[in-house]
Coordinates of C-alpha atoms and ligand atoms in Angstrom, one line a residue:
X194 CA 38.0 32.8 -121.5
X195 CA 34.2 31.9 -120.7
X196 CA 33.3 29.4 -122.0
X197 CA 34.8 25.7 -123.3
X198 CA 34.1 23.8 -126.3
X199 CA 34.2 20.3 -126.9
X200 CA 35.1 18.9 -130.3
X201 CA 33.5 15.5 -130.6
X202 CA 33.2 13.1 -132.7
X203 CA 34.1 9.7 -133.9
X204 CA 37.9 8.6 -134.7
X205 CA 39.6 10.2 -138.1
X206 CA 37.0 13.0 -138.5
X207 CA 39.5 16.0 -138.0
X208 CA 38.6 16.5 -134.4
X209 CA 43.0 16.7 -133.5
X210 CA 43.6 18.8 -136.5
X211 CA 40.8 21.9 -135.8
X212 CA 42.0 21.4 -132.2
X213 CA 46.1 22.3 -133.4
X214 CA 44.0 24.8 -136.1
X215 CA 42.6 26.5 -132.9
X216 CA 45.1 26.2 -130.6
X217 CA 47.6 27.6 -132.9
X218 CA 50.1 25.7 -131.8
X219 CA 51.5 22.3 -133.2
X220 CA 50.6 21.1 -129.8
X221 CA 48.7 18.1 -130.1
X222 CA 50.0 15.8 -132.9
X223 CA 47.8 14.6 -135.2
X224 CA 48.5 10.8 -135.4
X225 CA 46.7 8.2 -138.3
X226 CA 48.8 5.5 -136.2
X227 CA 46.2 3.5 -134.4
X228 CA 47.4 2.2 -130.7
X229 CA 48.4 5.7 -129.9
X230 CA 46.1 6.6 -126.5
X231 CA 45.1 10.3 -125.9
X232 CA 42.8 11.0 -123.7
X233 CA 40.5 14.7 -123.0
X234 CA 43.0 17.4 -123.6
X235 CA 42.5 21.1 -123.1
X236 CA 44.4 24.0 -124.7
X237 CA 43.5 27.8 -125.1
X238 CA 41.8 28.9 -128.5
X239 CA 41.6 31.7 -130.3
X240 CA 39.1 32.2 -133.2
X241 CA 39.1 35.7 -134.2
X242 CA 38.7 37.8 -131.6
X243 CA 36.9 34.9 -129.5
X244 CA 39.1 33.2 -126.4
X245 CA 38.1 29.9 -125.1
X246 CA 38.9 26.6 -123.9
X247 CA 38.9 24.2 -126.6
X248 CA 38.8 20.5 -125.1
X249 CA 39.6 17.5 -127.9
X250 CA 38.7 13.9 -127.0
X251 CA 41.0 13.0 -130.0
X252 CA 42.3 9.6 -130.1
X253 CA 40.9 6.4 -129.3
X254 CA 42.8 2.9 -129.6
X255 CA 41.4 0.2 -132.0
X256 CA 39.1 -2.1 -129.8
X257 CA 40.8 -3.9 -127.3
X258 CA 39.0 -4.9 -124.2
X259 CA 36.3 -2.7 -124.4
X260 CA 34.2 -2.2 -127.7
X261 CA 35.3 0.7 -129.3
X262 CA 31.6 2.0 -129.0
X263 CA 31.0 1.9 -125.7
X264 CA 34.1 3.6 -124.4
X265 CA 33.6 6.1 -127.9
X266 CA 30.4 7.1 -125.7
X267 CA 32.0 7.4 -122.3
X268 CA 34.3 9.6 -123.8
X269 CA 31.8 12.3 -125.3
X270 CA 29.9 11.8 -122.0
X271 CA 32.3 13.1 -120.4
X272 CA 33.1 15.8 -122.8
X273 CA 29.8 16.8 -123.1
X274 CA 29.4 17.1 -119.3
X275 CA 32.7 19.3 -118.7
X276 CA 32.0 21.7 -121.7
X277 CA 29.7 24.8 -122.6
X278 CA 29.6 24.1 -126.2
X279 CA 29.8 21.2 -128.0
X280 CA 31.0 21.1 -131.7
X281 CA 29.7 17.5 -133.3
X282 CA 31.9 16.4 -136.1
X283 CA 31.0 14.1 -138.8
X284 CA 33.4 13.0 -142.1
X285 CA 31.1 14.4 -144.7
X286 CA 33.1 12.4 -147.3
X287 CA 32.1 9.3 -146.0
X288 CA 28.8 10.8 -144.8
X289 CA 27.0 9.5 -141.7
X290 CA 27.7 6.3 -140.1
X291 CA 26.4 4.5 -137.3
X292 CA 28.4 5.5 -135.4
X293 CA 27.9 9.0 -135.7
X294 CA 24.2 8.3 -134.7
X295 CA 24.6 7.0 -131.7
X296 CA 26.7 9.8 -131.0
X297 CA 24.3 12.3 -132.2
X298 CA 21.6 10.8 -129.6
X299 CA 24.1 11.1 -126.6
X300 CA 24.5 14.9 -127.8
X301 CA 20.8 15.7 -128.6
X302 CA 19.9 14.3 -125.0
X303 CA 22.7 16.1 -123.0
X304 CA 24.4 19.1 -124.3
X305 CA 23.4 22.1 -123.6
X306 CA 24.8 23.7 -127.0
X307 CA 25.4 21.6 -130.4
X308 CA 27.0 22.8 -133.4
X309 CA 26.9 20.3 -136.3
X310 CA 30.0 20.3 -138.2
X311 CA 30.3 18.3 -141.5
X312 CA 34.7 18.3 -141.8
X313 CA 36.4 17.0 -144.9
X314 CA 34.3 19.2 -146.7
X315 CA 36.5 20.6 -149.1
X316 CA 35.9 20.0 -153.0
X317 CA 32.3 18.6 -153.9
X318 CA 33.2 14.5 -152.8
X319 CA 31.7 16.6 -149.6
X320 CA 28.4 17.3 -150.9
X321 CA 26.4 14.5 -150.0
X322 CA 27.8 14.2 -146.8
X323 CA 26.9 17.4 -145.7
X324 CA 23.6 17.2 -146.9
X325 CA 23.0 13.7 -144.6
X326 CA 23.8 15.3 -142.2
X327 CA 21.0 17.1 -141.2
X328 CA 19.4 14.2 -140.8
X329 CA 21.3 13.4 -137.5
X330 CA 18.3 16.0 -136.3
X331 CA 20.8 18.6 -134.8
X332 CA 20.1 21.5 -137.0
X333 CA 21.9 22.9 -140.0
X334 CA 25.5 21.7 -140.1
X335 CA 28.4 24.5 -140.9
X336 CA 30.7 22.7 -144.1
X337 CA 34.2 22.7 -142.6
X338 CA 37.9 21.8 -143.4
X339 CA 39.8 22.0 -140.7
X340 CA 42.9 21.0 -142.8
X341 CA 42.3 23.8 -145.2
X342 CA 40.8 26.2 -142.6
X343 CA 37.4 26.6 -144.3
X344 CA 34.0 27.2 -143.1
X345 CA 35.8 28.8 -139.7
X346 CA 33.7 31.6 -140.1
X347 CA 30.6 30.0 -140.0
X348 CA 31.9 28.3 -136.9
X349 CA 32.9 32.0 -135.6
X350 CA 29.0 33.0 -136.5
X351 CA 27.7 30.4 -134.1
X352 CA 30.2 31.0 -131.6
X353 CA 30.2 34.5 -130.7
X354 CA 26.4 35.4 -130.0
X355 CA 26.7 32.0 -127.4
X356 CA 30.0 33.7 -126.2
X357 CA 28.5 36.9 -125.5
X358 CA 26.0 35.1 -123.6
X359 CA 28.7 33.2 -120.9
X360 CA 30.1 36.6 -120.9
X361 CA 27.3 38.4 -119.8
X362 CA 26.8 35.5 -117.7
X363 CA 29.8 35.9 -116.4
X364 CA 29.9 39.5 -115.5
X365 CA 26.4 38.8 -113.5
X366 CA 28.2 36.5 -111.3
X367 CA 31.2 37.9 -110.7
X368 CA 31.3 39.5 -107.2
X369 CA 32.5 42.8 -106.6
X370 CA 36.2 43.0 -106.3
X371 CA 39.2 46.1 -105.5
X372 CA 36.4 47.9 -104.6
X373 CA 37.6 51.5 -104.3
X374 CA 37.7 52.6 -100.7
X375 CA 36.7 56.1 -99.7
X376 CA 36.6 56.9 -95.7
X377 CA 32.9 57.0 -94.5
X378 CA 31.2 55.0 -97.1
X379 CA 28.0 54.7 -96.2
X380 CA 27.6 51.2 -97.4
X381 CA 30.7 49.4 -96.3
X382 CA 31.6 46.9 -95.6
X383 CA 28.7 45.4 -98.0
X384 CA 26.3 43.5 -95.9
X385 CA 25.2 40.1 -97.0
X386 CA 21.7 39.7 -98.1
X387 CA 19.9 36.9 -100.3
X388 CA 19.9 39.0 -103.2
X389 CA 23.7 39.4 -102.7
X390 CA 25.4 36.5 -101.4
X391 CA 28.4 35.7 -100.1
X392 CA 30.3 34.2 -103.0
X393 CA 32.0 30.8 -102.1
X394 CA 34.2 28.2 -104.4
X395 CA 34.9 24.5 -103.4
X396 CA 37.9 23.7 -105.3
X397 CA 39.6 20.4 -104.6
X398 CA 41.3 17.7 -107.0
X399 CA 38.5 15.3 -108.3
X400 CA 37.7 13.0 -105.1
X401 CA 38.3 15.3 -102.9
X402 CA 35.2 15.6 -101.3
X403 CA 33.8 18.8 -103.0
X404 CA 30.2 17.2 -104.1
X405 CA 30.1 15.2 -100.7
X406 CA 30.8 18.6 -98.9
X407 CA 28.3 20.5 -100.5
X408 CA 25.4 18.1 -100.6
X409 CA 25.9 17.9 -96.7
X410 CA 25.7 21.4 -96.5
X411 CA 22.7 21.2 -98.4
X412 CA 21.3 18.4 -97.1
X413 CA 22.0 20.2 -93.1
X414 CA 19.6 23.1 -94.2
X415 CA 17.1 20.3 -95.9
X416 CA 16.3 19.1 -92.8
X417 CA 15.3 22.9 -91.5
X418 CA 13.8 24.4 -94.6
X419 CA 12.3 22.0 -96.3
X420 CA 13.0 20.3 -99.7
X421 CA 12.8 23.3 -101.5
X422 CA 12.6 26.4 -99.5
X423 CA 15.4 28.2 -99.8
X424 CA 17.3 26.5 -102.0
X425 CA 17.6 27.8 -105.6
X426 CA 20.2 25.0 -107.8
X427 CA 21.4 26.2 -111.2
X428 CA 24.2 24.3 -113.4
X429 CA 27.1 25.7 -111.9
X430 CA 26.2 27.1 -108.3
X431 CA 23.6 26.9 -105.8
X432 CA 22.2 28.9 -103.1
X433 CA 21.9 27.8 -99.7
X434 CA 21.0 29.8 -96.1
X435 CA 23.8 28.1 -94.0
X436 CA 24.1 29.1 -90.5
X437 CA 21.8 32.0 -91.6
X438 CA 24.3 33.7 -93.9
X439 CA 23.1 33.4 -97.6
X440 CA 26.0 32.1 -99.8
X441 CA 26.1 30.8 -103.3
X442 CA 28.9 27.9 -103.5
X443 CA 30.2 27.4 -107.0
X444 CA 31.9 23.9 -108.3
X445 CA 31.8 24.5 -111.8
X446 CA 33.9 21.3 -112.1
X447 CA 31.9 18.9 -110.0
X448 CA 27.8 19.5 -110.4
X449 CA 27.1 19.0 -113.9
X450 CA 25.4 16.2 -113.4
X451 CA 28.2 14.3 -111.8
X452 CA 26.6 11.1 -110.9
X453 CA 26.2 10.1 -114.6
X454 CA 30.1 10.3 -115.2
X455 CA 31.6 7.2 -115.2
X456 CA 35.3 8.0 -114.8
X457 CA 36.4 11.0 -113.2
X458 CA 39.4 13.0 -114.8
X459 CA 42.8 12.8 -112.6
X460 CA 43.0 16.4 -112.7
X461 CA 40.9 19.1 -112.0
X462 CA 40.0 21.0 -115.1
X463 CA 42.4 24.0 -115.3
X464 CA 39.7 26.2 -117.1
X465 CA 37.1 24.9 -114.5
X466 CA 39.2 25.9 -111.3
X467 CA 40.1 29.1 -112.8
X468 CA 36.3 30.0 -112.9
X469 CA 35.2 28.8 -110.3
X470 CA 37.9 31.1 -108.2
X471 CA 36.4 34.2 -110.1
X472 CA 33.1 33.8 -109.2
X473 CA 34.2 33.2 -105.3
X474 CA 34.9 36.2 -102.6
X475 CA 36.5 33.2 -100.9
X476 CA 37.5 30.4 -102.4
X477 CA 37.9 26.9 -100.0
X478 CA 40.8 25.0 -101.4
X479 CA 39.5 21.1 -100.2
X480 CA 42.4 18.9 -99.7
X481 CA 42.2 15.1 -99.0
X482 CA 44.0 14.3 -95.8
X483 CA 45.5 11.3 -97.7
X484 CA 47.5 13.0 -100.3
X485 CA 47.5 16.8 -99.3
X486 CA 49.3 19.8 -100.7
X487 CA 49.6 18.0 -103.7
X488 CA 50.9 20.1 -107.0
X489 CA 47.4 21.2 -108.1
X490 CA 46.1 21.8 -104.9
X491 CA 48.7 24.3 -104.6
X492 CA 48.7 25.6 -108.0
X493 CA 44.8 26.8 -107.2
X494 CA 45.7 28.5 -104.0
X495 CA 48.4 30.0 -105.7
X496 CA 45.9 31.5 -108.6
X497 CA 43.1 32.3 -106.0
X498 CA 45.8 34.4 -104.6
X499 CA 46.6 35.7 -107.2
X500 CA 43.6 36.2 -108.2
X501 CA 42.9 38.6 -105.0
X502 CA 40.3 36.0 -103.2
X503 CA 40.4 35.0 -99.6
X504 CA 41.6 31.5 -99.2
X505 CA 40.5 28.8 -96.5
X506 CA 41.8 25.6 -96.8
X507 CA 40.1 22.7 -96.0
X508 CA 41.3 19.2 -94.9
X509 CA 38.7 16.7 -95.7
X510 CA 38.3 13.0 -94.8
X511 CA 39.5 13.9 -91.4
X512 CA 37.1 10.9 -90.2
X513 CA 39.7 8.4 -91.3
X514 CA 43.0 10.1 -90.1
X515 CA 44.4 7.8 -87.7
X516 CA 47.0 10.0 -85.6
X517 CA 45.3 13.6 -85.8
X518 CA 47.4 15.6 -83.8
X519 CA 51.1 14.4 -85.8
X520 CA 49.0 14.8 -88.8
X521 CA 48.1 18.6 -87.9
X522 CA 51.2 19.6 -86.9
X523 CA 52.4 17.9 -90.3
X524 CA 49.1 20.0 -92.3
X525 CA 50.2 23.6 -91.0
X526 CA 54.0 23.2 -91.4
X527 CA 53.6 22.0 -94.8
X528 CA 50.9 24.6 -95.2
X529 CA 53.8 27.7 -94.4
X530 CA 56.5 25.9 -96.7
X531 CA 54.3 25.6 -99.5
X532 CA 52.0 28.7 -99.6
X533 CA 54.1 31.5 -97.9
X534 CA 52.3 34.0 -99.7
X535 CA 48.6 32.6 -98.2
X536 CA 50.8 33.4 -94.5
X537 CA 47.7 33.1 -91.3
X538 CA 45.2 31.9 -93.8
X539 CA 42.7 29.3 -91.8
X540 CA 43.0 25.8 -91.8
X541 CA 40.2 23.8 -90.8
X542 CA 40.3 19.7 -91.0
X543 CA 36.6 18.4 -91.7
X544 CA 34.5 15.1 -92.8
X545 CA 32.2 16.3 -95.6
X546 CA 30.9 13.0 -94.9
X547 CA 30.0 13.2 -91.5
X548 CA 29.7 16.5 -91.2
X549 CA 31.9 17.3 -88.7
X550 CA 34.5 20.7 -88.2
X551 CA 31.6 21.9 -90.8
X552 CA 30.9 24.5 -88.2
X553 CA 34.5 25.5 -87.8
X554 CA 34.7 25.9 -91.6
X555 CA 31.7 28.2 -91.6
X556 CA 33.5 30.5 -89.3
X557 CA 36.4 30.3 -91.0
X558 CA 35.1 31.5 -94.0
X559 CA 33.1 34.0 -92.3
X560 CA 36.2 35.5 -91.1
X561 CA 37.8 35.3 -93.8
X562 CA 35.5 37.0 -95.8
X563 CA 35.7 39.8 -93.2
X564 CA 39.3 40.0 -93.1
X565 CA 38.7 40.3 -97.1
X566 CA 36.5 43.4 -96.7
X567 CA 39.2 45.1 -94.1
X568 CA 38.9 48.5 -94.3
X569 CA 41.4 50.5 -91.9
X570 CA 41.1 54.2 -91.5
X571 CA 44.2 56.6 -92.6
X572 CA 44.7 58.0 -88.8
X573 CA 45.1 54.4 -87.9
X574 CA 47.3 53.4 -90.7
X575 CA 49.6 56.5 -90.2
X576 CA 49.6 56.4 -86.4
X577 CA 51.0 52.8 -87.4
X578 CA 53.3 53.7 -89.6
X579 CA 55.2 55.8 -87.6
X580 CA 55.9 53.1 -85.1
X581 CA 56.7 50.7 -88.1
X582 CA 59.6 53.4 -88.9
X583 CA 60.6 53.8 -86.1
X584 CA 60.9 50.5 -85.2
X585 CA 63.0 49.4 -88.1
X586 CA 63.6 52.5 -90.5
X587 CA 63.7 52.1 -93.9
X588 CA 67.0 51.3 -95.7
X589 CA 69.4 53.8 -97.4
X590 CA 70.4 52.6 -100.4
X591 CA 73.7 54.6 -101.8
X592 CA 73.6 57.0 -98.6
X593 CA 70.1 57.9 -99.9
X594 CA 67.0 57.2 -97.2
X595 CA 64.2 56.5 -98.5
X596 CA 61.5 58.5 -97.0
X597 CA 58.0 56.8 -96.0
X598 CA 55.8 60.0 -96.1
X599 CA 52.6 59.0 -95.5
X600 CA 50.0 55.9 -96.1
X601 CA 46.5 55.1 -97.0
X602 CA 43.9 52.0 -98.1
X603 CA 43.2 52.3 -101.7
X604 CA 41.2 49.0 -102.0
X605 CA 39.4 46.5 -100.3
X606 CA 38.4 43.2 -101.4
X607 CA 41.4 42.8 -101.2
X608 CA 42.8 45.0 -99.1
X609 CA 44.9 47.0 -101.0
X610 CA 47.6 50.1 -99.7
X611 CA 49.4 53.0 -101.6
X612 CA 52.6 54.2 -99.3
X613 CA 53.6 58.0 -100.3
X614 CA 58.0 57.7 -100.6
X615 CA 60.6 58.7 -102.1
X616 CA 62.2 56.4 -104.4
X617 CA 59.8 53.8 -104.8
X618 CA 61.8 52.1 -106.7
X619 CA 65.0 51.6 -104.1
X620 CA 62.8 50.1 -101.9
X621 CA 63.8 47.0 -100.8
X622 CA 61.3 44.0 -101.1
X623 CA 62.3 43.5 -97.6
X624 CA 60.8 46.3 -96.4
X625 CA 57.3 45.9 -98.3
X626 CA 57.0 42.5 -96.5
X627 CA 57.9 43.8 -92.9
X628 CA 55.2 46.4 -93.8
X629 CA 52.9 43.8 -95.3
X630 CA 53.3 41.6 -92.3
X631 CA 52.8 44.3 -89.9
X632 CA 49.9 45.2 -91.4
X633 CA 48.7 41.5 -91.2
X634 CA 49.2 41.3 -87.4
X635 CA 48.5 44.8 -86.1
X636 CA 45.2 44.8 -88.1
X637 CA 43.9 41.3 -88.0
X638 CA 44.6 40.7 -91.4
X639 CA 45.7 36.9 -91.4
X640 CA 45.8 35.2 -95.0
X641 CA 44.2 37.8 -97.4
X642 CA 45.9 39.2 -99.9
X643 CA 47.3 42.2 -99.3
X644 CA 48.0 44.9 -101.9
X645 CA 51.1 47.0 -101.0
X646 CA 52.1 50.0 -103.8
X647 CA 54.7 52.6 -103.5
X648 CA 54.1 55.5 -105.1
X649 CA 56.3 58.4 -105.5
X650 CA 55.7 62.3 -105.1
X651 CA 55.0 62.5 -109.1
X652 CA 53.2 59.6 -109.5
X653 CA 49.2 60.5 -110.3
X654 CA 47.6 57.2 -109.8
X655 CA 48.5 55.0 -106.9
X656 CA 47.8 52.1 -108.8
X657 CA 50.0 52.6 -111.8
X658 CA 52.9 52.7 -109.2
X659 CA 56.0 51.3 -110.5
X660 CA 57.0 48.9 -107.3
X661 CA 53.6 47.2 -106.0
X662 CA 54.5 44.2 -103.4
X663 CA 52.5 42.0 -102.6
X664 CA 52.7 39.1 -99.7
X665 CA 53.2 36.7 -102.6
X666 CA 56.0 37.8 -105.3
X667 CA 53.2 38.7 -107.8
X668 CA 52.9 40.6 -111.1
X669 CA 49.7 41.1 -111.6
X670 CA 48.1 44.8 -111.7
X671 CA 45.7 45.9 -110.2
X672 CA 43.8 48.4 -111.7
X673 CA 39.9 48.3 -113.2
X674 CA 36.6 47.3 -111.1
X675 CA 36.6 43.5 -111.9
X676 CA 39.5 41.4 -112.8
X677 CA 39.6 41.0 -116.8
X678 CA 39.2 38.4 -118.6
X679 CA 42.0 35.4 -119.3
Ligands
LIG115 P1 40.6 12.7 -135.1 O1 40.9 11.3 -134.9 O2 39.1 13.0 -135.2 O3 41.3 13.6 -134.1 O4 41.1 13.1 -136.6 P2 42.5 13.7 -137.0 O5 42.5 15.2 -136.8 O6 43.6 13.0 -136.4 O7 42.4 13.6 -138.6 C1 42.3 12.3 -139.2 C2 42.8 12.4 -140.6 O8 41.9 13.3 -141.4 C3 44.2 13.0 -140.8 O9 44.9 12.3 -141.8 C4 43.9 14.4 -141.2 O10 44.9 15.0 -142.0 C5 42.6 14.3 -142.0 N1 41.8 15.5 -142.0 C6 41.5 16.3 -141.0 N2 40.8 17.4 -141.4 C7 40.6 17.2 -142.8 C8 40.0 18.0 -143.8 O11 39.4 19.1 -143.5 N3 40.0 17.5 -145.0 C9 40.7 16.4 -145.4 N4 40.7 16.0 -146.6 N5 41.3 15.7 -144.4 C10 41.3 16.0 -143.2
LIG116 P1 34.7 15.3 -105.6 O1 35.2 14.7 -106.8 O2 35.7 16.2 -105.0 O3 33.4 15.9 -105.7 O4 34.6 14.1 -104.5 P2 33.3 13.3 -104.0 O5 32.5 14.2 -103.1 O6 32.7 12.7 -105.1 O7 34.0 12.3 -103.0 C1 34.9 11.3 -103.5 C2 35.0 10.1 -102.5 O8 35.4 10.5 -101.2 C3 33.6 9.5 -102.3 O9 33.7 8.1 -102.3 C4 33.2 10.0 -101.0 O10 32.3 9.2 -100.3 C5 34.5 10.1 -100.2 N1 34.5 11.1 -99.2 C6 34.1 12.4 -99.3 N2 34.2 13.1 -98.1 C7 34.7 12.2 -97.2 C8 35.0 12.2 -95.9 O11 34.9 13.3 -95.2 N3 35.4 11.1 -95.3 C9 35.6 9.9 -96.0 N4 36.0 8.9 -95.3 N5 35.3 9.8 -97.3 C10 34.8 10.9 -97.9

């Protein structure tokens, strides 16, 4: 999924029912009872072989307070701003209204991608409507019915040379991850250069602090480089020498021109944080002091995790925190409840708004970026082993012990381990984590995610090991040279 389309549009155009059409599901209802409030909702979409975010901002209530119009355009504002794609949707049996124009003006001024559709546009009572509206001056409109599922592939037509774009896109931007490792590599660990920056994400509920954070790490190297030296700003990233180490911080959520939305969503845009954490080597998870470790907040660590990135967590706002030292104590116990699997990850408290602790979160990502890259020789690892074993030998399940033969690092970014045994698949997860936690501490690998795989004597490729145990209790595989696609 790269990319996310809106579907806007005045009230009782069709805009709920090619939402359910695309998400599959009868998910969202489709309502004609007026009083019935629905806000932006996202679901995942499938149109042929294309897989994106579709975003409806179905369902307005009849005027109430507010005129219907102006809250009509807050809406698609909003939409417009949070989406790649926008599909426009007129009634083409009642043809183009007002209404529709304004909207049409909001669209041609902001969007970055339009596509016209004229819905309702079975049978030939359509006709006229579809021809009006090309005069709402945003090109060729495709003839849709989203009840009958017509015209969806003209809608596919438009849709998949912009979706090979974001994909290519994509690709550019994604840093290199499970990077193979091979003992004396020249090039490791990758150095950090301008053309190759490290790869940072500041995800954080909406308020935060993620915009305030970044603009005063912007507005820090301002002052030394000049208004523009140096600083390179695109929609979803910019670039920015901080302390002398290049970086590129992406908030694909917060900088599309956030100062014009009015409203900000309650939640942070599941699509949004799931990209920005691919882009990211490490991904800062920002927490507001006030209301910490709160379900989303974890749910992003979790999936940057997941994910393989290196996690920092930020505590922001720390400017207004009364009793600091109770509220630590409070921060990092909460912090090994919550996220076991992120175990030694930093945790830095900070005011984006002052600027202070920014220094401490610069090293903290620094190291954990070089935790990330860990790359430990196999003499080391099988020096260590032996004193893991015998330490605390491995288990004998049914009189059988299971033999740990020999070890050595498959992967880094994240660092990622293939253990030679017998019977991988007796192993208890037990004794992965006492590994795994070993390996953490006698290595100075705090907080990354660490890759452990048992293989057996007839298994070929470490990586399609049957048992794989990670810090976390995870599932995902790790396999091919980037992370695919979701
Ligand atoms: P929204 O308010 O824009 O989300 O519109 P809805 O999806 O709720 O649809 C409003 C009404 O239009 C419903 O009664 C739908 O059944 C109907 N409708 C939606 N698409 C079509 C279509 O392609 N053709 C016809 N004839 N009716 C449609
Ligand atoms: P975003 O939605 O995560 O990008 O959050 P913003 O950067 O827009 O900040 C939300 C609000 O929190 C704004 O009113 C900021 O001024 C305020 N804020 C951000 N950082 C701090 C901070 O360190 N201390 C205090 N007291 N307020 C902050």
């Amino acid at each position: 999924m790269t990319f996310s389309l809106a579907i806007v549009g005045r009230p009782n155009v069709g805009k709920s029912t090619l939402f359910n059409r695309l998400v599959g599901k009868r998910l969202a209802l489709v309502d004609d009872q007026p009083g019935v409030t629905r806000d932006l909702r996202e679901g995942a979409a499938r149109l042929g072989d294309l897989r994106f975010t579709v975003i409806d901002t179905a369902g307005l209530e009849e005027a109430t307070d507010e005129s219907l119009q102006g809250r009509m355009r807050k809406l698609t504002e909003r939409a417009v701003d949070m989406a790649d794609i926008c599909l426009f949707m007129i009634d083409a049996r009642t043809g183009v209204t007002p209404m529709d124009e304004v909207l049409a003006e909001i669209l041609r001024k902001r969007a970055k991608h339009v596509i016209l559709a004229a819905n309702k546009g079975e049978g030939s009572a359509a006709d006229s409507g579809v021809i009006e509206a090309w005069g709402l001056g945003l090109g060729e409109p495709i003839r849709l019915s989203a009840e009958h599922g017509e015209g969806l592939n003209d809608l596919y037509a438009l849709l998949m040379p912009l979706a090979d774009e974001y994909e290519e896109r994509a690709e550019e931007d994604a840093p290199e991850t499970d990077v193979d490792v091979c003992e004396d590599d020249p090039d490791a660990p990758r150095p950090i250069t301008k053309a190759k920056p490290l790869q940072i994400a500041v995800v954080g509920r909406p308020n935060a602090g993620k915009s305030t954070l970044i603009n005063q790490i912007m507005g820090e190297e301002r002052l030394l480089t000049g208004p523009e030296a140096g600083i390179t700003r695109d929609a979803i990233s910019v670039q920015v020498d901080w302390d002398d180490v290049p970086m590129r911080i992406f908030d694909t959520a917060g900088m599309r021109k956030k100062a014009k939305i009015q409203e900000k969503l309650e939640k942070l845009s599941v699509s949004d944080g799931l990209r920005a954490v691919k882009f990211a080597e490490v991904v800062v998870v920002l927490l507001d002091a006030a209301i910490p470790f709160e379900q989303q907040d974890l749910r992003i660590a979790d999936l940057a995790e997941r994910e393989g990135r290196a996690v920092v967590i930020a505590v922001n706002k720390w400017d207004v925190e009364e009793d600091k030292q109770a509220k630590l104590r409070e921060l990092r116990e909460e912090f090994t409840r919550l996220l076991p699997q992120l175990r030694g990850a930093p945790l830095v408290t900070v005011s984006a708004k002052t600027g202070k602790g920014l220094d401490r979160l610069h090293t903290a990502i620094m190291k954990a970026q070089a935790v990330w890259n860990r790359r430990v020789t196999t003499a080391q690892l099988n020096r260590w082993l032996a004193g893991m074993l015998e330490q605390h030998p491995p288990p004998a399940p049914q009189g059988k012990r299971i033999k740990l033969r020999y070890m050595t690092q498959a992967k880094t970014r994240p660092p990622g381990f293939v253990v030679m045994c017998s019977h991988p698949d007796k192993m208890p997860d037990s004794y992965s984590r006492y590994l795994v936690n070993g390996l953490r501490e006698s290595f100075d690998m705090p907080g990354t995610p660490i890759r452990l795989y048992m293989r057996g004597q007839s298994d070929k490729n470490p990586y399609k090991g049957r048992r794989k145990v990670n810090a976390g209790a995870l599932t995902k595989h790790l396999g091919k040279g980037r992370p695919s696609g979701r």
